Tab-separated table of C-alpha atoms and ligand atoms in Angstrom:
chain	number	residue	atom	x	y	z
P	9	MET	CA	-20.089	-19.010	8.749
P	10	VAL	CA	-19.957	-16.924	5.265
P	11	ASP	CA	-22.507	-18.996	2.860
P	12	CYS	CA	-21.184	-19.997	-0.921
P	13	ASN	CA	-23.508	-20.543	-3.502
P	14	ILE	CA	-22.046	-21.264	-6.772
P	15	GLU	CA	-24.704	-22.668	-8.908
P	16	ASN	CA	-25.446	-19.588	-11.058
P	17	ALA	CA	-22.524	-19.658	-11.628
P	18	ARG	CA	-20.957	-23.285	-13.298
P	19	THR	CA	-24.028	-23.719	-15.248
P	20	PHE	CA	-21.665	-21.483	-17.395
P	21	ILE	CA	-18.802	-24.027	-16.812
P	22	ASP	CA	-17.580	-27.050	-18.502
P	23	GLU	CA	-17.300	-29.884	-15.476
P	24	ASP	CA	-14.254	-30.993	-17.075
P	25	GLU	CA	-12.848	-27.301	-16.956
P	26	PHE	CA	-13.696	-26.756	-13.741
P	27	GLN	CA	-12.758	-30.071	-12.556
P	28	ASN	CA	-9.380	-28.487	-13.506
P	29	SER	CA	-9.398	-25.488	-11.892
P	30	ARG	CA	-10.646	-27.671	-8.087
P	31	THR	CA	-6.817	-28.813	-8.896
P	32	LYS	CA	-5.083	-25.948	-9.163
P	33	ALA	CA	-7.048	-24.762	-5.740
P	34	GLU	CA	-6.169	-27.482	-3.443
P	35	GLN	CA	-2.379	-27.140	-5.068
P	36	ALA	CA	-2.672	-23.447	-4.607
P	37	LEU	CA	-4.235	-24.294	-0.749
P	38	GLN	CA	-0.973	-26.621	0.347
P	39	GLN	CA	1.443	-23.444	-1.099
P	40	LEU	CA	0.761	-21.315	1.536
P	41	LYS	CA	-0.312	-23.869	4.372
P	42	SER	CA	3.571	-25.269	3.233
P	43	ARG	CA	5.020	-21.401	2.792
P	44	THR	CA	5.971	-22.892	-0.517
P	45	GLY	CA	4.344	-20.272	-2.873
P	46	PRO	CA	5.721	-17.420	-4.267
P	47	GLY	CA	5.677	-14.007	-1.104
P	48	SER	CA	5.248	-16.675	1.500
P	49	GLU	CA	7.150	-14.460	3.561
P	50	TRP	CA	4.252	-12.052	3.257
P	51	LEU	CA	1.761	-14.754	5.476
P	52	GLY	CA	1.396	-13.059	8.233
P	53	TRP	CA	-2.626	-12.017	8.308
P	54	ARG	CA	-2.432	-15.771	8.767
P	55	ASP	CA	-0.652	-16.279	11.822
P	56	ILE	CA	-1.977	-13.171	13.712
P	57	LEU	CA	-4.683	-15.481	13.866
P	58	VAL	CA	-2.962	-18.311	15.304
P	59	ASP	CA	-2.249	-16.926	17.928
P	60	PRO	CA	-3.699	-13.333	18.838
P	61	ASN	CA	-2.389	-10.936	20.315
P	62	ASP	CA	-4.914	-9.806	23.732
P	63	ALA	CA	-2.702	-7.512	24.905
P	64	GLU	CA	-2.949	-5.098	21.622
P	65	LEU	CA	-6.224	-5.384	21.146
P	66	GLU	CA	-6.871	-4.807	25.354
P	67	GLN	CA	-4.791	-1.317	24.033
P	68	ILE	CA	-6.037	-0.030	21.219
P	69	SER	CA	-9.593	-1.075	22.831
P	70	SER	CA	-8.868	1.560	25.962
P	71	LEU	CA	-7.033	4.173	23.688
P	72	ALA	CA	-10.258	3.562	21.931
P	73	ALA	CA	-12.417	4.245	24.783
P	74	ARG	CA	-10.648	7.260	26.204
P	75	ILE	CA	-10.615	8.231	22.708
P	76	ARG	CA	-14.471	8.356	21.973
P	77	ASP	CA	-15.115	9.888	25.404
P	78	GLU	CA	-12.713	12.646	24.436
P	79	ALA	CA	-13.021	13.181	20.713
P	80	ASP	CA	-14.706	15.745	17.934
P	81	ILE	CA	-13.282	14.314	15.522
P	82	PHE	CA	-10.951	11.142	14.874
P	83	VAL	CA	-8.840	11.437	11.258
P	84	VAL	CA	-7.528	8.775	9.915
P	85	CYS	CA	-4.950	9.465	7.385
P	86	GLY	CA	-3.973	6.232	4.589
P	87	ILE	CA	-4.476	4.675	1.373
P	88	GLY	CA	-4.913	1.839	-0.101
P	89	GLY	CA	-4.641	-1.047	1.761
P	90	SER	CA	-3.727	1.969	4.831
P	91	TYR	CA	-6.945	2.480	5.437
P	92	LEU	CA	-9.840	0.981	2.910
P	93	GLY	CA	-10.451	-2.073	5.614
P	94	ALA	CA	-11.497	0.739	8.349
P	95	LYS	CA	-13.454	2.866	6.192
P	96	ALA	CA	-15.231	-0.257	5.134
P	97	ILE	CA	-15.832	-2.030	9.376
P	98	ILE	CA	-16.584	1.085	10.222
P	99	GLU	CA	-19.177	2.456	7.334
P	100	ALA	CA	-20.808	-1.104	7.608
P	101	LEU	CA	-21.118	-0.719	11.389
P	102	SER	CA	-21.816	2.633	11.687
P	103	PRO	CA	-25.185	4.355	11.893
P	104	HIS	CA	-25.863	6.534	9.305
P	105	PHE	CA	-26.942	9.571	10.900
P	106	ASN	CA	-26.315	11.135	14.259
P	107	GLY	CA	-24.351	8.292	15.440
P	108	LYS	CA	-21.800	8.933	18.908
P	109	GLY	CA	-18.427	9.540	19.332
P	110	PRO	CA	-16.157	11.670	17.506
P	111	GLU	CA	-16.612	12.133	13.649
P	112	ILE	CA	-14.560	10.160	11.057
P	113	LEU	CA	-13.396	11.743	8.338
P	114	TYR	CA	-10.697	10.230	6.214
P	115	ALA	CA	-7.902	12.556	4.324
P	116	GLY	CA	-4.611	11.800	2.732
P	117	HIS	CA	-5.883	9.101	0.155
P	118	HIS	CA	-5.865	11.503	-2.455
P	119	MET	CA	-3.856	14.569	-2.903
P	120	GLY	CA	-7.340	16.990	-3.994
P	121	GLY	CA	-6.773	20.574	-3.101
P	122	HIS	CA	-10.110	21.450	-2.786
P	123	TYR	CA	-11.013	18.263	0.019
P	124	LEU	CA	-7.763	19.314	1.857
P	125	GLU	CA	-8.090	22.830	2.459
P	126	GLN	CA	-12.717	22.344	3.366
P	127	LEU	CA	-11.085	19.583	5.794
P	128	LEU	CA	-7.629	21.870	7.162
P	129	ASP	CA	-10.788	24.625	7.551
P	130	TYR	CA	-13.193	22.438	9.563
P	131	LEU	CA	-10.435	21.326	11.961
P	132	LYS	CA	-9.793	25.061	12.705
P	133	ALA	CA	-13.062	26.656	12.548
P	134	PRO	CA	-14.064	26.508	16.978
P	135	LYS	CA	-16.541	24.644	17.790
P	136	GLU	CA	-20.335	26.733	17.989
P	137	ASP	CA	-19.232	28.002	22.037
P	138	GLY	CA	-16.060	28.964	21.352
P	139	THR	CA	-14.023	26.289	21.988
P	140	PRO	CA	-11.259	24.285	19.543
P	141	LYS	CA	-12.646	21.297	18.090
P	142	ASN	CA	-10.066	18.130	20.020
P	143	ILE	CA	-8.799	16.378	17.354
P	144	TYR	CA	-6.746	13.291	17.083
P	145	LEU	CA	-5.116	12.042	13.905
P	146	ASN	CA	-4.325	8.327	13.098
P	147	VAL	CA	-1.753	8.617	10.412
P	148	ILE	CA	-1.679	5.257	8.648
P	149	SER	CA	0.970	4.175	6.321
P	150	LYS	CA	3.644	0.353	6.534
P	151	SER	CA	6.518	2.703	4.139
P	152	GLY	CA	6.272	5.578	5.770
P	153	SER	CA	6.759	7.714	2.959
P	154	THR	CA	3.968	7.518	0.282
P	155	LEU	CA	3.258	11.033	-1.100
P	156	GLU	CA	-0.714	11.388	-0.880
P	157	THR	CA	-0.247	10.229	2.956
P	158	ALA	CA	3.006	12.213	4.210
P	159	LEU	CA	1.332	15.466	2.301
P	160	SER	CA	-1.983	14.941	3.804
P	161	PHE	CA	-0.081	13.693	7.790
P	162	ARG	CA	1.910	17.306	7.458
P	163	MET	CA	-0.635	19.526	6.471
P	164	ILE	CA	-3.298	18.474	9.231
P	165	ARG	CA	-0.303	18.173	11.715
P	166	GLU	CA	0.813	22.197	11.352
P	167	VAL	CA	-2.894	22.304	12.448
P	168	LEU	CA	-3.071	19.954	15.737
P	169	GLU	CA	0.287	21.979	16.386
P	170	ASP	CA	-1.361	25.010	16.368
P	171	LEU	CA	-4.423	24.424	18.070
P	172	TYR	CA	-2.510	21.981	20.717
P	173	SER	CA	0.863	23.699	20.739
P	174	GLU	CA	3.191	21.136	22.935
P	175	GLU	CA	0.429	19.073	23.891
P	176	ALA	CA	-0.093	18.275	20.121
P	177	LYS	CA	1.685	15.460	20.255
P	178	GLU	CA	-0.900	13.049	22.561
P	179	HIS	CA	-3.307	13.608	19.324
P	180	ILE	CA	-1.399	12.116	16.831
P	181	ILE	CA	-1.312	8.029	17.064
P	182	CYS	CA	0.996	6.572	13.664
P	183	THR	CA	0.884	2.599	12.537
P	184	THR	CA	3.427	2.076	10.270
P	185	GLY	CA	6.440	-0.584	10.152
P	186	GLU	CA	9.243	-1.521	12.783
P	187	GLU	CA	11.559	0.608	12.093
P	188	GLY	CA	12.498	2.066	8.516
P	189	GLY	CA	10.809	5.380	6.254
P	190	ILE	CA	10.447	8.854	7.133
P	191	LEU	CA	7.229	8.350	9.590
P	192	ASN	CA	9.565	6.963	11.721
P	193	GLU	CA	11.904	9.520	12.599
P	194	LEU	CA	9.210	11.545	12.863
P	195	ILE	CA	8.054	9.520	15.784
P	196	LYS	CA	11.457	9.868	16.943
P	197	GLU	CA	11.597	13.498	16.829
P	198	LYS	CA	8.580	14.328	18.601
P	199	GLY	CA	7.847	11.642	20.205
P	200	TYR	CA	4.516	10.771	18.863
P	201	GLN	CA	1.883	6.845	20.455
P	202	LYS	CA	3.315	4.448	17.676
P	203	PHE	CA	1.750	1.482	16.945
P	204	ILE	CA	3.207	-1.467	14.459
P	205	ILE	CA	2.149	-2.887	11.154
P	206	PRO	CA	3.658	-6.997	11.711
P	207	ASP	CA	6.738	-7.241	8.279
P	208	ASP	CA	4.819	-9.836	7.339
P	209	VAL	CA	1.351	-8.517	6.599
P	210	GLY	CA	1.207	-6.841	3.464
P	211	GLY	CA	-0.971	-3.518	3.150
P	212	ARG	CA	-4.176	-4.357	1.896
P	213	TYR	CA	-4.046	-8.305	4.363
P	214	SER	CA	-3.729	-5.572	7.315
P	215	VAL	CA	-7.332	-4.345	8.467
P	216	LEU	CA	-6.981	-7.042	11.890
P	217	THR	CA	-3.410	-5.563	12.824
P	218	PRO	CA	-3.311	-2.310	14.252
P	219	VAL	CA	-4.219	-0.845	10.818
P	220	GLY	CA	-7.903	-1.080	10.848
P	221	LEU	CA	-8.286	-1.711	14.586
P	222	VAL	CA	-7.241	1.939	16.201
P	223	PRO	CA	-9.565	2.763	13.311
P	224	ILE	CA	-12.530	0.998	13.810
P	225	ALA	CA	-12.225	0.805	17.429
P	226	VAL	CA	-12.749	4.123	17.981
P	227	ALA	CA	-15.680	3.779	15.687
P	228	GLY	CA	-17.123	2.213	18.763
P	229	VAL	CA	-16.982	-1.730	16.924
P	230	ASP	CA	-16.251	-3.643	18.861
P	231	ILE	CA	-12.592	-5.636	17.680
P	232	ARG	CA	-12.644	-8.664	19.944
P	233	THR	CA	-15.368	-9.629	18.237
P	234	LEU	CA	-14.851	-8.756	15.102
P	235	PHE	CA	-10.841	-10.046	15.655
P	236	TYR	CA	-12.060	-13.437	17.128
P	237	GLY	CA	-14.734	-13.705	14.418
P	238	ALA	CA	-11.833	-13.477	11.579
P	239	VAL	CA	-9.596	-16.340	14.632
P	240	SER	CA	-13.318	-18.331	14.328
P	241	ALA	CA	-12.848	-18.638	9.646
P	242	PHE	CA	-9.329	-18.870	10.095
P	243	ASN	CA	-10.309	-22.599	12.336
P	244	THR	CA	-13.126	-23.351	9.954
P	245	TYR	CA	-11.614	-23.736	6.820
P	246	GLU	CA	-8.455	-25.027	7.935
P	247	GLU	CA	-10.379	-27.711	8.722
P	248	ASP	CA	-12.241	-27.540	5.863
P	249	ALA	CA	-12.044	-25.129	2.642
P	250	GLU	CA	-13.866	-26.775	-0.267
P	251	SER	CA	-16.456	-23.053	-0.851
P	252	ILE	CA	-13.234	-21.624	-1.075
P	253	LEU	CA	-11.532	-24.334	-2.850
P	254	ASP	CA	-15.185	-24.156	-4.972
P	255	TYR	CA	-15.161	-20.223	-5.569
P	256	ALA	CA	-11.468	-20.002	-5.779
P	257	ALA	CA	-12.230	-23.181	-8.622
P	258	LEU	CA	-15.201	-21.459	-10.254
P	259	ARG	CA	-13.481	-18.002	-10.821
P	260	HIS	CA	-10.126	-20.122	-11.882
P	261	ALA	CA	-12.666	-21.547	-15.184
P	262	VAL	CA	-14.211	-18.035	-15.629
P	263	HIS	CA	-11.197	-16.111	-15.918
P	264	LYS	CA	-10.101	-18.970	-18.343
P	265	SER	CA	-12.944	-19.460	-20.164
P	266	GLY	CA	-12.528	-15.239	-21.144
P	267	LYS	CA	-13.989	-13.129	-19.111
P	268	THR	CA	-12.518	-10.108	-17.245
P	269	ILE	CA	-14.421	-8.844	-15.151
P	270	ASP	CA	-16.050	-9.034	-11.540
P	271	VAL	CA	-18.955	-6.757	-10.305
P	272	PHE	CA	-18.600	-7.157	-6.459
P	273	ALA	CA	-22.528	-6.154	-6.022
P	274	THR	CA	-25.044	-5.667	-3.226
P	275	PHE	CA	-27.829	-4.350	-1.739
P	276	GLU	CA	-27.046	-2.981	0.501
P	277	PRO	CA	-25.136	0.418	0.820
P	278	GLU	CA	-23.931	-0.270	4.309
P	279	LEU	CA	-21.540	-2.434	2.199
P	280	THR	CA	-20.228	-0.122	-0.596
P	281	SER	CA	-16.662	0.593	1.264
P	282	LEU	CA	-16.654	-3.242	2.071
P	283	GLY	CA	-16.650	-3.796	-1.677
P	284	GLY	CA	-13.882	-1.154	-2.370
P	285	TRP	CA	-11.822	-3.713	0.579
P	286	ILE	CA	-12.497	-6.419	-2.031
P	287	GLN	CA	-11.561	-4.954	-5.066
P	288	GLN	CA	-8.435	-3.639	-3.223
P	289	LEU	CA	-7.267	-7.375	-2.527
P	290	LEU	CA	-8.870	-8.497	-5.001
P	291	GLY	CA	-7.067	-6.779	-7.818
P	292	GLU	CA	-3.410	-5.656	-6.554
P	293	SER	CA	-3.216	-9.367	-5.844
P	294	GLU	CA	-4.569	-11.132	-8.923
P	295	GLY	CA	-4.148	-8.107	-11.674
P	296	LYS	CA	-0.310	-8.901	-12.667
P	297	GLU	CA	1.630	-10.267	-15.868
P	298	GLY	CA	-1.277	-9.608	-17.722
P	299	LYS	CA	-3.752	-11.687	-15.582
P	300	GLY	CA	-6.886	-11.319	-13.239
P	301	ILE	CA	-10.289	-10.992	-13.474
P	302	PHE	CA	-11.154	-7.051	-12.761
P	303	PRO	CA	-13.113	-6.157	-10.157
P	304	THR	CA	-15.378	-3.242	-9.870
P	305	VAL	CA	-17.704	-2.599	-6.600
P	306	ALA	CA	-21.790	-1.318	-7.981
P	307	THR	CA	-24.306	-0.801	-5.062
P	308	TYR	CA	-27.598	-1.520	-6.251
P	309	SER	CA	-30.745	-0.535	-6.647
P	310	THR	CA	-28.327	2.154	-7.574
P	311	ASP	CA	-26.903	0.862	-9.977
P	312	LEU	CA	-28.649	-0.820	-11.685
P	313	HIS	CA	-30.234	2.592	-12.945
P	314	SER	CA	-26.612	2.947	-14.308
P	315	LEU	CA	-25.269	-0.232	-15.228
P	316	GLY	CA	-27.782	-2.229	-15.494
P	317	GLN	CA	-28.246	-1.961	-18.970
P	318	PHE	CA	-24.974	-3.147	-19.654
P	319	ILE	CA	-24.720	-6.168	-17.034
P	320	GLN	CA	-28.073	-7.378	-18.980
P	321	GLN	CA	-26.954	-6.530	-21.894
P	322	GLY	CA	-23.322	-5.802	-23.614
P	323	LYS	CA	-19.966	-7.413	-23.854
P	324	ARG	CA	-20.918	-10.327	-21.964
P	325	SER	CA	-17.553	-10.117	-20.147
P	326	LEU	CA	-18.449	-10.193	-16.916
P	327	MET	CA	-19.196	-11.745	-13.831
P	328	GLU	CA	-20.890	-10.661	-10.484
P	329	THR	CA	-20.690	-11.494	-6.948
P	330	PHE	CA	-23.897	-10.125	-4.307
P	331	ILE	CA	-22.206	-9.702	-1.700
P	332	ILE	CA	-25.594	-10.573	1.177
P	333	VAL	CA	-26.808	-10.467	4.547
P	334	GLU	CA	-28.999	-13.270	5.723
P	335	LYS	CA	-30.571	-11.400	8.793
P	336	PRO	CA	-32.757	-8.387	7.861
P	337	PHE	CA	-31.108	-4.915	10.201
P	338	SER	CA	-34.195	-2.892	9.647
P	339	ASN	CA	-37.785	-3.212	10.120
P	340	LEU	CA	-38.635	-0.461	8.248
P	341	LYS	CA	-41.954	-1.448	6.527
P	342	VAL	CA	-44.423	0.477	4.410
P	343	ASN	CA	-46.724	2.248	5.604
P	344	GLN	CA	-50.729	1.760	4.376
P	345	LEU	CA	-52.646	5.015	3.019
P	346	PRO	CA	-56.120	4.753	2.762
P	347	LYS	CA	-56.302	6.767	-0.673
P	348	ASP	CA	-53.719	4.073	-2.548
P	349	ASN	CA	-52.855	7.471	-4.692
P	350	ASP	CA	-49.686	6.115	-5.642
P	351	ASN	CA	-49.978	2.064	-6.697
P	352	LEU	CA	-48.221	1.146	-3.856
P	353	ASN	CA	-51.342	-0.439	-1.213
P	354	TYR	CA	-49.936	-3.260	-3.219
P	355	LEU	CA	-46.547	-3.138	-1.017
P	356	SER	CA	-48.484	-2.167	2.521
P	357	GLY	CA	-47.325	-3.868	5.335
P	358	LYS	CA	-44.084	-5.398	4.058
P	359	SER	CA	-40.927	-4.792	5.276
P	360	PHE	CA	-37.828	-2.769	3.326
P	361	HIS	CA	-36.062	-5.737	3.711
P	362	GLU	CA	-37.768	-8.303	1.740
P	363	ILE	CA	-39.116	-6.563	-1.171
P	364	ASN	CA	-35.159	-5.208	-0.943
P	365	THR	CA	-34.309	-9.063	-1.050
P	366	LYS	CA	-36.663	-9.012	-3.790
P	367	ALA	CA	-35.555	-6.892	-6.387
P	368	ARG	CA	-32.214	-8.639	-5.424
P	369	GLU	CA	-33.627	-12.450	-6.512
P	370	GLY	CA	-35.146	-10.962	-9.270
P	371	THR	CA	-31.707	-9.172	-10.536
P	372	ILE	CA	-30.272	-12.323	-10.257
P	373	GLU	CA	-33.081	-14.299	-12.560
P	374	ALA	CA	-32.408	-11.911	-15.250
P	375	HIS	CA	-28.734	-11.479	-15.303
P	376	VAL	CA	-27.946	-15.428	-15.401
P	377	GLU	CA	-31.047	-14.910	-17.840
P	378	GLY	CA	-28.138	-12.743	-19.556
P	379	ASN	CA	-25.173	-14.686	-19.991
P	380	VAL	CA	-24.207	-13.835	-16.615
P	381	PRO	CA	-22.221	-16.542	-14.203
P	382	VAL	CA	-23.700	-14.794	-10.486
P	383	VAL	CA	-21.673	-16.169	-7.112
P	384	GLN	CA	-24.238	-15.103	-3.949
P	385	ILE	CA	-20.906	-14.954	-0.831
P	386	SER	CA	-23.483	-14.519	2.531
P	387	ILE	CA	-22.798	-13.680	6.222
P	388	LYS	CA	-25.438	-14.491	8.664
P	389	ALA	CA	-25.844	-11.118	10.157
P	390	LEU	CA	-24.402	-7.467	9.864
P	391	ASN	CA	-22.149	-7.606	12.946
P	392	ALA	CA	-18.753	-7.455	13.711
P	393	GLU	CA	-18.927	-11.387	14.321
P	394	SER	CA	-20.040	-11.387	10.646
P	395	LEU	CA	-17.484	-9.369	9.174
P	396	GLY	CA	-14.778	-11.081	11.005
P	397	ASN	CA	-15.852	-14.493	8.727
P	398	LEU	CA	-16.267	-12.610	6.097
P	399	ILE	CA	-12.526	-10.494	6.228
P	400	TYR	CA	-10.770	-14.119	6.798
P	401	PHE	CA	-12.390	-15.435	3.630
P	402	PHE	CA	-11.607	-13.726	1.733
P	403	GLU	CA	-8.446	-13.351	2.189
P	404	LEU	CA	-8.198	-17.386	1.841
P	405	LEU	CA	-10.152	-16.686	-1.660
P	406	THR	CA	-7.989	-14.266	-2.814
P	407	GLY	CA	-4.477	-16.377	-2.108
P	408	ILE	CA	-5.696	-19.293	-3.435
P	409	PHE	CA	-7.129	-18.047	-5.882
P	410	VAL	CA	-4.295	-15.682	-7.695
P	411	TYR	CA	-1.823	-19.002	-6.786
P	412	SER	CA	-4.012	-21.156	-8.769
P	413	LEU	CA	-3.249	-18.489	-11.697
P	414	GLY	CA	0.133	-18.703	-11.215
P	415	VAL	CA	1.346	-15.120	-9.809
P	416	ASN	CA	2.229	-13.929	-6.132
P	417	PRO	CA	-0.273	-12.693	-4.039
P	418	PHE	CA	1.541	-10.208	-1.682
P	419	ASN	CA	3.396	-7.685	-3.821
P	420	GLN	CA	2.403	-4.496	-6.533
P	421	PRO	CA	5.548	-4.186	-8.165
P	422	GLY	CA	2.530	-2.648	-10.323
P	423	VAL	CA	2.113	0.304	-8.103
P	424	GLU	CA	5.203	1.946	-8.620
P	425	ASP	CA	5.903	2.697	-12.262
P	426	TYR	CA	3.300	5.884	-11.320
P	427	LYS	CA	5.906	6.478	-8.374
P	428	LYS	CA	8.317	7.211	-10.457
P	429	ALA	CA	6.698	9.463	-12.893
P	430	MET	CA	5.092	11.074	-11.037
P	431	TYR	CA	8.270	11.455	-8.944
P	432	ARG	CA	10.091	12.636	-12.213
P	433	LEU	CA	8.216	15.338	-12.945
P	434	LEU	CA	7.581	17.005	-9.685
P	435	GLY	CA	11.074	17.187	-9.622
P	436	LYS	CA	12.289	15.006	-6.936
S	529	PA5	O1	-1.841	-2.777	0.306
S	529	PA5	C1	-0.802	-2.556	-0.083
S	529	PA5	O2	0.033	-2.423	-0.167
S	529	PA5	C2	-1.186	-1.465	-0.938
S	529	PA5	O3	-2.617	-0.511	-0.997
S	529	PA5	C3	-0.588	-0.012	0.776
S	529	PA5	O4	-1.586	-0.041	1.581
S	529	PA5	C4	-0.691	1.603	-0.553
S	529	PA5	O5	0.293	1.534	-1.168
S	529	PA5	C5	-0.268	2.394	1.119
S	529	PA5	O6	1.486	2.087	0.993
S	529	PA5	P1	1.601	2.827	2.678
S	529	PA5	O7	1.240	1.822	4.032
S	529	PA5	O8	3.239	2.226	2.504
S	529	PA5	O9	1.485	4.053	2.849
């Protein structure tokens, strides 16, 4: 299961403060379990783990196996909670180079014309043998009306219709709410295949519904193992949530002490997008009513050479949460040179995992010394099961922590404000 070590943060918190926060976290957990907190109609992310939809897991897996066989490209078109979870798991578990199966590309998460134009050209361009690329498009939008996603969908749809005429509908998979929204009207009109996002699961809590599972399965990840990793975490924490309660209490006390930023840091580049998923999950849930700790993401050592100075010595408004994988997932070792002309032979024979681990331990030591409270969250291995554990760990942590702030973790009223202004300026 997930290991959560708060010792390097707790020393910064007064014991009475911690215990007050701990009581609030316990009350928050009760609110979640008894469905008495604000937004309790959005607790479907827990319910899907109590009663897994094995038939749907099977349906998605067999569709994905067929697409993996046939497709050259699979486009994931969505924004926010409609794509960040899939991207996190796909990037964590896919090879960096020369992966098998279709190339996974993303669209619909911004309105940069330069990117979209190049994507459309790339999709249109035939393969080396002159035949058209076999492209599948998964458009994901719970509301079915998000402008960024809808615009990209319109443009990519046209390319698929030009390439495949009547057959285009076989290449388009839609994931949306059961009813309502323009996307549902298009599905009816064109006959696209549809997966449903349950009404009671909000976007950022939806990675274990078809929202995340379809793209993740197409990327070759065993979604049953991922899903059941989350089920196993659910069962564990229903029995004993002490570690999450401690972590939520710690975050609550840190928030109360006036710290405003939580840097989610990893020494594994594979986990950068996982940081993005955590950032949205927490940020969109807690950042309301003038409250919250701003979650941000850093990948080390890369960002030690950009943000490291600030984290070590800048304004003391930070806490830091390290996401750690215990088991090495690379055996690469430093080679030995006959002539030590770069003075690195002292590392010969050591694995990069060992060196990276020492860099992490040294960084934690230095940052704690620099008065940054540090939390360490560790999963056992970089695999589907451990990531399933971690997904539920962070979903539950978010629910508990945000309730402990007295805020509804499941809405996002502030996101509407930019939309209103944008639509006014666009003359809608
Ligand atoms: O977490 C959320 O609810 C949001 O991030 C949504 O997922 C995001 O705004 C996309 O919305 P939709 O799926 O309706 O296009």
